[in-house]
Amino acid sequence: MSPETSMLLLWLVLLQEGASIRPVVTFTPNYKKIFTTESTTMTCDVEATRGGDLNYIWYKDHVQMHSGKTYKIQNAGTSHSGNYRCQTSTGERSDPARLDVSNGWLILQTPLYVYEGDKMKLRCHHYPGYGGSQTTFYKENKVITDGRDDEEFHISNVDRTSAGKYKCRKEVYYYSSSTYRAEASVSVEELFTTPAIKVTSHSVFEKNSMTVKCETSLHPSRQNTRLLFTFYREGRVVQGSGDKDIYEVSIVQLEHSGKYSCEVETTDGRVRKKSAEEPIQIEEPFSHPNIKVTNAFFEGDALTLTCDTTLNPYTKHAEVQFAFYRDGQMVGEFDSSEKYEVQTAHLEHSGNYTCEVKSLIHPTKKISNWSKILVKELFSPPVLKVSPELVNEGKNMTLTCDTNLSEHRQTTQLQYAFYRDGEIIQGFNSSNRYEAKFLKEENSGTYTCEIQASNSRVKKRSKEVQIEELFKTPTIKVTPHPIFKKENMTLKCETDLRPSRQNTRLLFTFYREGRVVQGSGDKDIYEVSIVQLEHSGKYSCEVQTTDGRVRKKSAEEPIQIKELFSPPVLKVSPELVNEGENMTLTCDTNLSEHRQTTELQYAFYRDGEIIQGFNSSHIYEAKFIKEENSGTYTCEIQASNSRVKKRSKEVQIEVSYHSSLTIILSVSLGLLLLIVIISIFVYVYIQRRSSNNNPQPTADAENEYSAADQITYTELAMTSRPKNHVPENNGSNIVYAVVNSNAKLQAKASQGMSDTPTDIYQNIGSHR
């Protein structure tokens, strides 16, 4: 670890069984020379996992002088110079660490311990309180830095060459200046030893496994340093840098022979050491195999390959198996036969063949060099030719299956077969021609032909040839979808002409329910500008050539014309409308779920006259209904584009007078009662007054009046319309009442007065 840190931790782990912990003394700051009056702290370092519960004792020059993990010297004197050691409660004692305390003018301070890969700092230190400049460092009396004010010299990566005797020269001044020299020796400890290769056996057979170990030893005080190992064979990496110090091969092959070496380095790469090369020889149980081919051949011939190898004396034939490969793919699995046979060879059997030999006892395998095998073609792949090149319906067609027979096998007899869409249309025979007459639509399809040798061991099929119909069966395409009443509708009769006959003229006919709606013509579309419900039905189209020789009809396409919205329904609230009340009319409909974004407008009519023009509200309100509000009501709905309008059924609304008459009768009865009471009161009053002013009548006089004559009669006559002699009162209803009294009538008669009844009029206002 770097001596620039505040404390250098050094661990010692003894490798023998049952070893104890061995401490190490470190200085902070990490210098083994200091001046008098300066301070230093000594630490007894022990492995972190074991040092927590230990006790410590310090010795100077073998004399016990302190206890505790650290020992600090404050304001050092020359008497503090000496060899310091610490001991733990386990009895383990550290190596001595030398501390020198000087009272001179200049000292060269070096680290207590220096290891390979460390960063090292040398300090040309003058006595505290004095000035210094012009520092020069030497190694082995050779200048390494010259005349500078920096009193430190740094080495970034220490190696074994960094060891040696160092000096420094410096000008020290207080009132006057003088030049002084100091020296110190630096030893560099080896971080780990040069590695060496160790092999389990220098003579390894293929049947064995092999372990190669890279052996090295860390310095006892740096046992916690992590090392990385790399293994090489013939200078090439076989196992990359890692923590494993062994390289293992579970199944050794001949190619594992070679000169092995290893390299050890620290994780930061500052220290790197490589071993010497160590030769390792792998021996083989049987010789390298060779593959042999029996003969050259054509398609349909038999093929035999042999894997030839020589077994070692200790290897038995029963312990060996053979496998065969073509272009790296296994074609013959491992078995005891060294031969690979193909009864009928084909072109695909051509390739680079190898064979492999393996031992059943030991995992040893050997692969032969490859051998190229070419299976010659007996006859070329057939080519299907069509005559004429452009085939039209109603005409004849000839198919020819052509091939080239090898010049070395001209006596071979060939047979031919023809297929359409995979189904045979002419079986194998000696003719290479097939004829079809008066072609129809069903003759369209994918054609191939096949050739086989007379022994039937070789068969080859031609590439597919597409013989297309002049044009495809048409289909109906409808836009838009779905279609609503009074919208535009377009039907297209879609078909595809054969690419080579794009200039052929086609005629189109459209049908609904089997009846022509657009006669034969060049237009492949049928349009209806304003669709009605009666346009619903099953539509089809027919395509034909101008000469009518080719004619095809599409399948029927059902088209249902839908209502954009349902016929409106006019609703009245309340159901019974009375004069003077309010009335609400609602125009209801259902908009198609496919056209929910369509905006609708509403209008209302009475007796055919508009009472509320088209707007977005489906409600009409009328307040304080009068008799003239009676009539026949309807509502009408139109789409925002005004192409679709629908009117509701008529609703008869009669404004009722029932509510007004009830009020009138109630008021009239109240007035009548009041009049009766007043009449009785007046009558009683007159009777009493008459009795006081006139003498009592005789008994005979009294007897002239019967009991009935003393009863007062009141007649109330009511009418909703005023009589002619009653003054009009702004159209208000008048209650007409007549009160008659028999006594009064007789009195009037005796006095010669008229017997006209007493009339009482009362105006009762009423709003209709």
Coordinates of N, CA and C in Angstrom, one line a residue, residues 705-711:
Y705 N -152.8 34.1 6.0 CA -151.6 33.6 5.4 C -151.3 32.2 5.9
S706 N -151.1 31.4 5.0 CA -150.7 30.0 5.4 C -149.2 30.0 5.8
A707 N -148.9 28.9 6.4 CA -147.5 28.7 6.8 C -146.6 28.8 5.6
A708 N -147.1 28.3 4.4 CA -146.2 28.3 3.2 C -146.0 29.7 2.8
D709 N -146.9 30.6 3.1 CA -146.8 32.0 2.6 C -145.6 32.7 3.3
Q710 N -145.3 32.2 4.5 CA -144.2 32.9 5.2 C -142.8 32.4 4.9
I711 N -142.7 31.5 3.9 CA -141.3 30.9 3.5 C -140.8 31.8 2.4

